[in-house]
CSV table of N, CA and C in Angstrom, one decimal:
chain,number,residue,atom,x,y,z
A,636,UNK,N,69.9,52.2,-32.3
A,636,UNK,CA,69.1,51.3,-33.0
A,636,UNK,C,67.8,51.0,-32.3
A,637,UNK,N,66.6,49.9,-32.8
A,637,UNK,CA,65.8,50.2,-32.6
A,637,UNK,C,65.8,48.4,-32.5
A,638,UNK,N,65.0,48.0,-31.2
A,638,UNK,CA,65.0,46.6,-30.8
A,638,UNK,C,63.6,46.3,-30.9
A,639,UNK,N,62.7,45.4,-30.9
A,639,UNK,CA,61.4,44.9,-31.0
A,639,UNK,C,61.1,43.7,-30.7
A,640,UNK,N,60.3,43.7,-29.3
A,640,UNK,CA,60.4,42.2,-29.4
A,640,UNK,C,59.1,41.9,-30.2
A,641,UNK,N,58.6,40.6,-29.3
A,641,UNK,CA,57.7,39.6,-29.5
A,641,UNK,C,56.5,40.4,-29.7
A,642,UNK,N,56.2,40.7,-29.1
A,642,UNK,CA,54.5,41.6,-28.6
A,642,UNK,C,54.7,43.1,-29.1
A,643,UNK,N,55.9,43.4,-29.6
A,643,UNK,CA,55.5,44.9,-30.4
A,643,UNK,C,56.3,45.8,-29.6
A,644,UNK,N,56.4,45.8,-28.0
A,644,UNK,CA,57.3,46.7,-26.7
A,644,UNK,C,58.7,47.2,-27.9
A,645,UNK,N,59.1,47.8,-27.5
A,645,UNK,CA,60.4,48.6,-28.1
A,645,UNK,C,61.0,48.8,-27.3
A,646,UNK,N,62.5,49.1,-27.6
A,646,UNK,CA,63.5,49.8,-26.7
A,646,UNK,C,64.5,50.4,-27.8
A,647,UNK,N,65.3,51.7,-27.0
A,647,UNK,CA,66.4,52.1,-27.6
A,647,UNK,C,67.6,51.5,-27.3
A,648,UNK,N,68.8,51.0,-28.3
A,648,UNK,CA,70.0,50.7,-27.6
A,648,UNK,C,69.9,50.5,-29.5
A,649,UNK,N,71.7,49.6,-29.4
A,649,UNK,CA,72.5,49.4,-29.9
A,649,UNK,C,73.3,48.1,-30.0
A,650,UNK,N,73.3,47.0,-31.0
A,650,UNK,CA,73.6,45.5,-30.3
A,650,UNK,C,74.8,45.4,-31.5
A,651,UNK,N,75.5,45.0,-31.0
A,651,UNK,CA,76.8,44.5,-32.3
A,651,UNK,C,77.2,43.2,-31.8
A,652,UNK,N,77.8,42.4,-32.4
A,652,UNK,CA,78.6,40.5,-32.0
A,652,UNK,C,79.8,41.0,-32.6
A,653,UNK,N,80.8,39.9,-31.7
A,653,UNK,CA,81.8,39.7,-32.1
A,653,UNK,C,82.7,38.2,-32.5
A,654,UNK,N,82.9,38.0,-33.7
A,654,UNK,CA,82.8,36.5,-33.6
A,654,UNK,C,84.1,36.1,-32.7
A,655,UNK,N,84.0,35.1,-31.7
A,655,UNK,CA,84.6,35.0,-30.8
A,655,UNK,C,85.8,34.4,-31.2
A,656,UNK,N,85.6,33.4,-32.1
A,656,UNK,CA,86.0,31.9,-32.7
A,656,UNK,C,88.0,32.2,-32.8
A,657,UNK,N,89.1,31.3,-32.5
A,657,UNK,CA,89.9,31.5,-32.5
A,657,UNK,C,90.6,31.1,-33.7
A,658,UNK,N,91.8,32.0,-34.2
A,658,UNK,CA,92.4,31.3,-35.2
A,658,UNK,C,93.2,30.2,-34.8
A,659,UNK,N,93.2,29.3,-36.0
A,659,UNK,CA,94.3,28.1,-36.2
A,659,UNK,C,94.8,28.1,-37.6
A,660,UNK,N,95.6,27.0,-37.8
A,660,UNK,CA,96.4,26.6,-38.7
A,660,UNK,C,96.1,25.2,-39.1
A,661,UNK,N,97.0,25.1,-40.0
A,661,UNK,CA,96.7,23.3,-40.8
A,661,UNK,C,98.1,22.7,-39.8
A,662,UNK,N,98.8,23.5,-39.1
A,662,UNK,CA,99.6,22.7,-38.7
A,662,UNK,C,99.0,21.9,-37.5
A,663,UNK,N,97.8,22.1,-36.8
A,663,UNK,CA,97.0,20.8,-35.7
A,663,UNK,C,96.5,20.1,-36.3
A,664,UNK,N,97.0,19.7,-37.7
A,664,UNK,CA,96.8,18.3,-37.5
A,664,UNK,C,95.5,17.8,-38.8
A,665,UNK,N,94.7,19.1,-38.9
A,665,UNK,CA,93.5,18.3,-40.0
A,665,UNK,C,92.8,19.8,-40.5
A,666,UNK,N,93.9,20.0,-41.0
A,666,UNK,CA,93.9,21.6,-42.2
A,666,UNK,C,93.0,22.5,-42.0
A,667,UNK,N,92.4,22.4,-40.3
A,667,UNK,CA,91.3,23.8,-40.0
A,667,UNK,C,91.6,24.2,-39.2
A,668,UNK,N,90.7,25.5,-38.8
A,668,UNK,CA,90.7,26.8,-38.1
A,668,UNK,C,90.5,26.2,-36.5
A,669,UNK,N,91.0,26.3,-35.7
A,669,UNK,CA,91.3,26.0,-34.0
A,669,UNK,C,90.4,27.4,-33.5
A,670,UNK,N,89.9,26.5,-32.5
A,670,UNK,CA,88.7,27.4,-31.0
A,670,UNK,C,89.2,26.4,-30.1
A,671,UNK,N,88.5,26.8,-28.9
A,671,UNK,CA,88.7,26.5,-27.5
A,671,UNK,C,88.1,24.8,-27.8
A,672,UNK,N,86.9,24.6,-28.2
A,672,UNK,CA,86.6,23.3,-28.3
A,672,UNK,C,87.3,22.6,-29.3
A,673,UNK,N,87.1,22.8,-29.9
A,673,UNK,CA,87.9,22.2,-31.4
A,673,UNK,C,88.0,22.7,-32.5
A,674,UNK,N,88.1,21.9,-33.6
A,674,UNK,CA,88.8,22.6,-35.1
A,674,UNK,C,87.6,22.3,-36.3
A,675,UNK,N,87.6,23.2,-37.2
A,675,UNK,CA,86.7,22.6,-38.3
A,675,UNK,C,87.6,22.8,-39.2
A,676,UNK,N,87.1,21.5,-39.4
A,676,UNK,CA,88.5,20.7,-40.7
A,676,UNK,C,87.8,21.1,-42.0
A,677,UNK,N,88.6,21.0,-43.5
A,677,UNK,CA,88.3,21.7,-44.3
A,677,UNK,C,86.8,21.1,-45.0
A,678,UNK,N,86.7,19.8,-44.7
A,678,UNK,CA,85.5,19.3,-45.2
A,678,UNK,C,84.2,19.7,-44.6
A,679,UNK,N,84.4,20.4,-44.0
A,679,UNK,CA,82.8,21.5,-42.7
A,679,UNK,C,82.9,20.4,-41.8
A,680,UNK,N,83.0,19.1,-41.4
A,680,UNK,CA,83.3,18.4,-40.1
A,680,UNK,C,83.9,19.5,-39.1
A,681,UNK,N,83.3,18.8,-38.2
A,681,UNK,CA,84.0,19.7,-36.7
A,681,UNK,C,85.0,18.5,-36.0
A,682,UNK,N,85.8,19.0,-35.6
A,682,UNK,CA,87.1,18.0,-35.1
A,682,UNK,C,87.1,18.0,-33.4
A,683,UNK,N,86.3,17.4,-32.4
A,683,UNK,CA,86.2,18.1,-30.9
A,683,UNK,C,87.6,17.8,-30.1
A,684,UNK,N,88.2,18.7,-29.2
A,684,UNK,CA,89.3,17.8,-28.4
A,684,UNK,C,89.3,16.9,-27.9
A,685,UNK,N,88.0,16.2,-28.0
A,685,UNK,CA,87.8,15.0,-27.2
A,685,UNK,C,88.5,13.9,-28.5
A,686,UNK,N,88.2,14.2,-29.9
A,686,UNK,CA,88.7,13.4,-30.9
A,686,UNK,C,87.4,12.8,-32.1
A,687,UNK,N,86.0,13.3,-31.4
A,687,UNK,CA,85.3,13.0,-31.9
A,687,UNK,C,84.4,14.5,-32.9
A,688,UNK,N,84.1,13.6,-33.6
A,688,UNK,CA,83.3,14.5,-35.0
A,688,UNK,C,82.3,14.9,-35.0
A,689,UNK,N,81.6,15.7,-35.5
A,689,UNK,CA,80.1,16.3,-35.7
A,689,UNK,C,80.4,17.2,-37.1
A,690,UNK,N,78.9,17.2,-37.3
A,690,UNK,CA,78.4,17.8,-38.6
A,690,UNK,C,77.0,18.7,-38.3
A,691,UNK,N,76.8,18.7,-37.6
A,691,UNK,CA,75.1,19.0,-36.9
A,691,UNK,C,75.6,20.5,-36.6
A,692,UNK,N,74.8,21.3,-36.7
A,692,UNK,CA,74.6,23.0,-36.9
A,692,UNK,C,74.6,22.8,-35.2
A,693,UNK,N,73.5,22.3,-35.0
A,693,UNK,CA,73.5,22.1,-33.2
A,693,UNK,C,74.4,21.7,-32.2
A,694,UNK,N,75.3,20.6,-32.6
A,694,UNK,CA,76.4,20.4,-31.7
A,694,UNK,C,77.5,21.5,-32.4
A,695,UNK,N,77.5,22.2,-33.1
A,695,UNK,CA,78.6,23.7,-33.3
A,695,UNK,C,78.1,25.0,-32.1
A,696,UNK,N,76.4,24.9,-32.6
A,696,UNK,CA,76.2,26.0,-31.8
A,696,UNK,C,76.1,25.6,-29.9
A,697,UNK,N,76.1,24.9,-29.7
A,697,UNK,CA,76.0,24.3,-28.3
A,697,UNK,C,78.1,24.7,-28.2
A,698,UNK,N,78.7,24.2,-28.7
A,698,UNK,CA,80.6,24.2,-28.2
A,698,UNK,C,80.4,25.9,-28.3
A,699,UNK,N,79.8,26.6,-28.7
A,699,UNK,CA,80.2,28.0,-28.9
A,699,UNK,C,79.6,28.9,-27.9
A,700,UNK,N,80.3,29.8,-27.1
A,700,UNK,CA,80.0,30.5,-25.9
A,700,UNK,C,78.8,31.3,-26.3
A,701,UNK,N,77.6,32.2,-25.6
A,701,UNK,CA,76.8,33.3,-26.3
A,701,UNK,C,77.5,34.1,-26.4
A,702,UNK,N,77.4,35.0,-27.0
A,702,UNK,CA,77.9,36.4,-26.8
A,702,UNK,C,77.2,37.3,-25.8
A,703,UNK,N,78.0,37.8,-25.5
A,703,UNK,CA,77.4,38.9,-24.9
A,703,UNK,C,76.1,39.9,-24.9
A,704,UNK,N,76.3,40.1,-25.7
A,704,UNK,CA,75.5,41.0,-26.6
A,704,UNK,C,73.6,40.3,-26.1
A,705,UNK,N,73.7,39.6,-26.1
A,705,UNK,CA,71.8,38.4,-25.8
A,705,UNK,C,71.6,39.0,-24.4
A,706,UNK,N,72.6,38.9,-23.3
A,706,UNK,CA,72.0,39.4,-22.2
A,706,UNK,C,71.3,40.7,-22.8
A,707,UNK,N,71.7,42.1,-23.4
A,707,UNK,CA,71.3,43.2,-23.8
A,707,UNK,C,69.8,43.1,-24.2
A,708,UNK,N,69.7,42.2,-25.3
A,708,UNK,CA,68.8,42.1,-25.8
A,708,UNK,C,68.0,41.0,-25.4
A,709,UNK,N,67.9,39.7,-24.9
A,709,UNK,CA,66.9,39.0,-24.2
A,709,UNK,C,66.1,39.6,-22.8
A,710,UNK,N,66.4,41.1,-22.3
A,710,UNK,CA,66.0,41.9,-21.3
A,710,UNK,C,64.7,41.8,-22.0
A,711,UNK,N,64.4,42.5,-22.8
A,711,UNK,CA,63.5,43.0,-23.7
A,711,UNK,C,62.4,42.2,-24.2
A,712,UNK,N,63.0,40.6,-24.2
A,712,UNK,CA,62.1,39.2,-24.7
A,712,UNK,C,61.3,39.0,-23.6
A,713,UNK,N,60.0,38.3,-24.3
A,713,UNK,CA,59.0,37.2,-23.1
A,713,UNK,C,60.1,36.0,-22.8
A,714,UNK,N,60.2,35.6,-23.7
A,714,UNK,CA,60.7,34.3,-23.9
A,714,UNK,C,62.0,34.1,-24.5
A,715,UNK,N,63.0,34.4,-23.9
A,715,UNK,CA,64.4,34.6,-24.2
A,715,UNK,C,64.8,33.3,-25.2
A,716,UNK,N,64.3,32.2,-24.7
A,716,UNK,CA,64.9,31.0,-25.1
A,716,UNK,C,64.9,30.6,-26.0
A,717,UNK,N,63.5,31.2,-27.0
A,717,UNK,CA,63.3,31.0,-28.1
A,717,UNK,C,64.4,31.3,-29.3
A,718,UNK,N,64.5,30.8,-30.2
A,718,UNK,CA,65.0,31.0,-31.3
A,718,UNK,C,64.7,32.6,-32.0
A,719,UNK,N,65.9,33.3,-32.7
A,719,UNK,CA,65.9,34.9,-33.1
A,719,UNK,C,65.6,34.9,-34.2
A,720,UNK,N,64.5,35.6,-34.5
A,720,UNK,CA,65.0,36.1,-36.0
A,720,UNK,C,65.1,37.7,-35.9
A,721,UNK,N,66.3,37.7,-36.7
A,721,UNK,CA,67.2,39.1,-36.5
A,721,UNK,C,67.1,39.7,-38.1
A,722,UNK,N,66.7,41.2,-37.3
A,722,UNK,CA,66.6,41.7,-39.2
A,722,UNK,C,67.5,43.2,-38.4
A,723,UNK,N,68.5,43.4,-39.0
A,723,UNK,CA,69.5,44.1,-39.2
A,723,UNK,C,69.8,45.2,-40.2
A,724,UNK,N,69.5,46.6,-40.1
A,724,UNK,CA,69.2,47.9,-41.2
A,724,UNK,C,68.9,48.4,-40.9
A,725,UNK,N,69.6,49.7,-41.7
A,725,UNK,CA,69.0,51.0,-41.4
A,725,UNK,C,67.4,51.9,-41.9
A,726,UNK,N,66.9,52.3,-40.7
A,726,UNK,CA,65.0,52.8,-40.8
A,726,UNK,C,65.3,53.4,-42.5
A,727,UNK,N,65.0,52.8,-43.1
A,727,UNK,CA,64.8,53.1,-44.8
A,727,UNK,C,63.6,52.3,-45.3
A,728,UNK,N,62.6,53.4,-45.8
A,728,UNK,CA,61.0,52.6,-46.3
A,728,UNK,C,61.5,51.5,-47.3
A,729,UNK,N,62.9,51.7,-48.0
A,729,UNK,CA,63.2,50.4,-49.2
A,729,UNK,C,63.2,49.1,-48.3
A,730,UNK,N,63.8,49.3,-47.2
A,730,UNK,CA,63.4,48.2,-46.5
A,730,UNK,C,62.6,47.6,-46.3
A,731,UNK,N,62.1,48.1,-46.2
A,731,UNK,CA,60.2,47.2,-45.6
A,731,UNK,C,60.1,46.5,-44.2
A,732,UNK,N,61.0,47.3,-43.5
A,732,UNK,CA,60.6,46.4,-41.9
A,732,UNK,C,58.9,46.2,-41.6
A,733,UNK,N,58.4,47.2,-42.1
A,733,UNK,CA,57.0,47.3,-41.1
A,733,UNK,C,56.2,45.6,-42.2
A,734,UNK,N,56.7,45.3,-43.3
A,734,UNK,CA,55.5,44.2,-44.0
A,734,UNK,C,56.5,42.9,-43.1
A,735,UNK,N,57.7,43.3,-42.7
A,735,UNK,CA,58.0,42.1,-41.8
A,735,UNK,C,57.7,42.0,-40.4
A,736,UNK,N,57.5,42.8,-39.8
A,736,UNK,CA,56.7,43.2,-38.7
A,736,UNK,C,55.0,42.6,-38.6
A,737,UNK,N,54.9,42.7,-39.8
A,737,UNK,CA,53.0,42.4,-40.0
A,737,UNK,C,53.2,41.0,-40.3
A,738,UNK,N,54.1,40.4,-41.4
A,738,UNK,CA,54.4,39.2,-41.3
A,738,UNK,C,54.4,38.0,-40.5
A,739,UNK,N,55.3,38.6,-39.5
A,739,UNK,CA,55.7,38.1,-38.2
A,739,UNK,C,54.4,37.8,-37.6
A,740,UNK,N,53.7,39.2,-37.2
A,740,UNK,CA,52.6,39.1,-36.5
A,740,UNK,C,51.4,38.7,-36.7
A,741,UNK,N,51.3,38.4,-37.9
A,741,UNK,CA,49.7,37.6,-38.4
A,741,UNK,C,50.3,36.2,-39.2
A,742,UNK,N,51.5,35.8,-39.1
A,742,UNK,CA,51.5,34.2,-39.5
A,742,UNK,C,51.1,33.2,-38.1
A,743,UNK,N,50.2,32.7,-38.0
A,743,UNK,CA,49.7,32.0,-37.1
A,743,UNK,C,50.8,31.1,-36.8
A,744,UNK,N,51.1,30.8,-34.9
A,744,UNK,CA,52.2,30.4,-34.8
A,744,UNK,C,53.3,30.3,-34.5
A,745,UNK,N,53.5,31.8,-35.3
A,745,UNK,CA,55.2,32.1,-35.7
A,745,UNK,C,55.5,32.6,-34.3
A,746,UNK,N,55.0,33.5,-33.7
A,746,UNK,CA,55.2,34.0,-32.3
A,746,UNK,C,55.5,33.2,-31.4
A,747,UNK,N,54.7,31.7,-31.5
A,747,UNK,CA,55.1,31.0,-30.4
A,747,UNK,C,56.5,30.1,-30.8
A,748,UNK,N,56.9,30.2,-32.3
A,748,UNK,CA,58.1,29.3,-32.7
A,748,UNK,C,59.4,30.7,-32.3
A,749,UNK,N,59.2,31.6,-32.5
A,749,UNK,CA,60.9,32.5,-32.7
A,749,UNK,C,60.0,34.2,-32.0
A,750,UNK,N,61.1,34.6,-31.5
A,750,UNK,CA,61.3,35.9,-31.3
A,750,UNK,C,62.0,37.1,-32.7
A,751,UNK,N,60.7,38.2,-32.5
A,751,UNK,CA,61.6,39.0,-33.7
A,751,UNK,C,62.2,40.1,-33.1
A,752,UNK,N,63.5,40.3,-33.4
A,752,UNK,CA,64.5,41.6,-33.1
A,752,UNK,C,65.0,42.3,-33.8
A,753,UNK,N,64.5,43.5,-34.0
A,753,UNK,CA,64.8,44.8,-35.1
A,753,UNK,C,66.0,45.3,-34.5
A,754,UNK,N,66.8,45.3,-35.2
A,754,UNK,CA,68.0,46.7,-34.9
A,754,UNK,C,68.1,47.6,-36.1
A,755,UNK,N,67.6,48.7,-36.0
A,755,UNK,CA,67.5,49.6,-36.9
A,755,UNK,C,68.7,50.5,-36.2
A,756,UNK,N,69.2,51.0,-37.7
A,756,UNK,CA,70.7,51.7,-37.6
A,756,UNK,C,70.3,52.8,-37.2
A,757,UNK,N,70.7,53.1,-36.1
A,757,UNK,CA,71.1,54.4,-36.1
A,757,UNK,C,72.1,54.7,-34.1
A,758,UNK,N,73.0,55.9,-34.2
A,758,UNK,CA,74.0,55.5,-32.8
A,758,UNK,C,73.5,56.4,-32.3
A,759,UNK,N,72.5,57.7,-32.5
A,759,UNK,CA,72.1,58.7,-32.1
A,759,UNK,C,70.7,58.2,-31.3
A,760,UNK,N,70.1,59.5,-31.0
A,760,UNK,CA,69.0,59.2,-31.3
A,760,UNK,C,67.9,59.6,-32.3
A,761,UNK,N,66.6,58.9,-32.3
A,761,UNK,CA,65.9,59.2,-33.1
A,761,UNK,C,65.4,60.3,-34.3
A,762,UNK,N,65.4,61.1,-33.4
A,762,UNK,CA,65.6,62.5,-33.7
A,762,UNK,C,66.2,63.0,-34.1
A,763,UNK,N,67.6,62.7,-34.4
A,763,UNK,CA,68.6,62.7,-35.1
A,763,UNK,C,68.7,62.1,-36.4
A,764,UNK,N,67.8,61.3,-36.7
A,764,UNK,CA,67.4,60.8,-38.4
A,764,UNK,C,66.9,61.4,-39.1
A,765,UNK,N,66.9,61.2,-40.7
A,765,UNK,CA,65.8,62.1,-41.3
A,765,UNK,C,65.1,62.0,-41.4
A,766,UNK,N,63.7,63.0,-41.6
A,766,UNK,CA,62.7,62.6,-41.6
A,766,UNK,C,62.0,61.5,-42.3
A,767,UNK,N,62.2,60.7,-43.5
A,767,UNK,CA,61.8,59.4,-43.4
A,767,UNK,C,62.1,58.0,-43.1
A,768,UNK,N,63.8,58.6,-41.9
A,768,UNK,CA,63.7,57.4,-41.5
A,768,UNK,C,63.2,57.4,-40.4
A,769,UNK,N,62.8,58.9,-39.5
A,769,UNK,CA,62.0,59.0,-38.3
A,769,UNK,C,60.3,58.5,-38.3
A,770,UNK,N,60.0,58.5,-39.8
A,770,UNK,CA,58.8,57.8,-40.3
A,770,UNK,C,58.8,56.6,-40.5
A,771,UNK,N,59.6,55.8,-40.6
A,771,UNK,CA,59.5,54.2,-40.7
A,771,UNK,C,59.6,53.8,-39.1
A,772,UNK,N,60.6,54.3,-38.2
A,772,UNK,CA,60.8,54.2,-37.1
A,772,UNK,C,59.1,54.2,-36.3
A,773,UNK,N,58.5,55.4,-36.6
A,773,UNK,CA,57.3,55.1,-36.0
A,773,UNK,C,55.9,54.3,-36.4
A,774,UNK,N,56.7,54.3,-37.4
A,774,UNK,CA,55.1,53.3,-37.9
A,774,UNK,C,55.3,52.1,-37.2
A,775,UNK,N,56.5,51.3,-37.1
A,775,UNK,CA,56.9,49.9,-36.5
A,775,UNK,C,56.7,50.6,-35.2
């Protein structure tokens, strides 16, 4: 695949996640799915071991470990810490990576709010695509 940061730099590699999150049952107690921190009950509330509640995107994503996978790809960032936007697909002109690429790059701003990261499908190398998806590949 095909990574891209902030400033345009490239790299070759390959990034996959795995969702970490553990299963549970309704038998603990408040009809949700069980993780290391706690449970999300069926109403999207989060249930912490401590006993207390949240609803906030942010206190979910804070109880949840990174994945692995960020070390890989924050190598590659100015600014790791920033917030991702992840575009995910295979080098296909239907796609249109490159008008999100230009998007990214001329919305005043945007660069200093989020990091953009391309993974364009492919497990080979480049060269090993066809010819127009070796042509989307270089235009970005």
């Amino acid at each position: 695949g095909l990574e891209l940061e902030a400033d345009g730099g490239q790299a070759d590699g390959a990034a996959a996640t795995e969702n970490g999150a553990g299963g549970g049952d309704a038998s603990e107690g408040n009809g949700g799915t069980g993780n290391e921190e706690g449970s999300m009950r069926k109403d999207g509330m989060m249930m912490r071991r401590d006993g207390s509640v949240s609803s906030s995107m942010a206190d979910l994503m804070q109880a949840a470990p990174e994945p692995a996978v960020w070390d890989a790809i924050n190598r590659f960032l100015r600014s790791p810490g920033k917030p991702v936007i992840l575009a995910m697909c295979r080098p296909d002109a239907k796609k249109n990576v490159a008008s999100l690429v230009k998007a990214y790059g001329s919305t005043p701003g945007l660069k200093d709010l989020a990091n953009l990261v391309l993974v364009l499908g492919t497990r080979g190398s480049v060269e090993e695509l066809s010819v127009g998806a070796q042509s989307v590949v270089d235009d970005i």
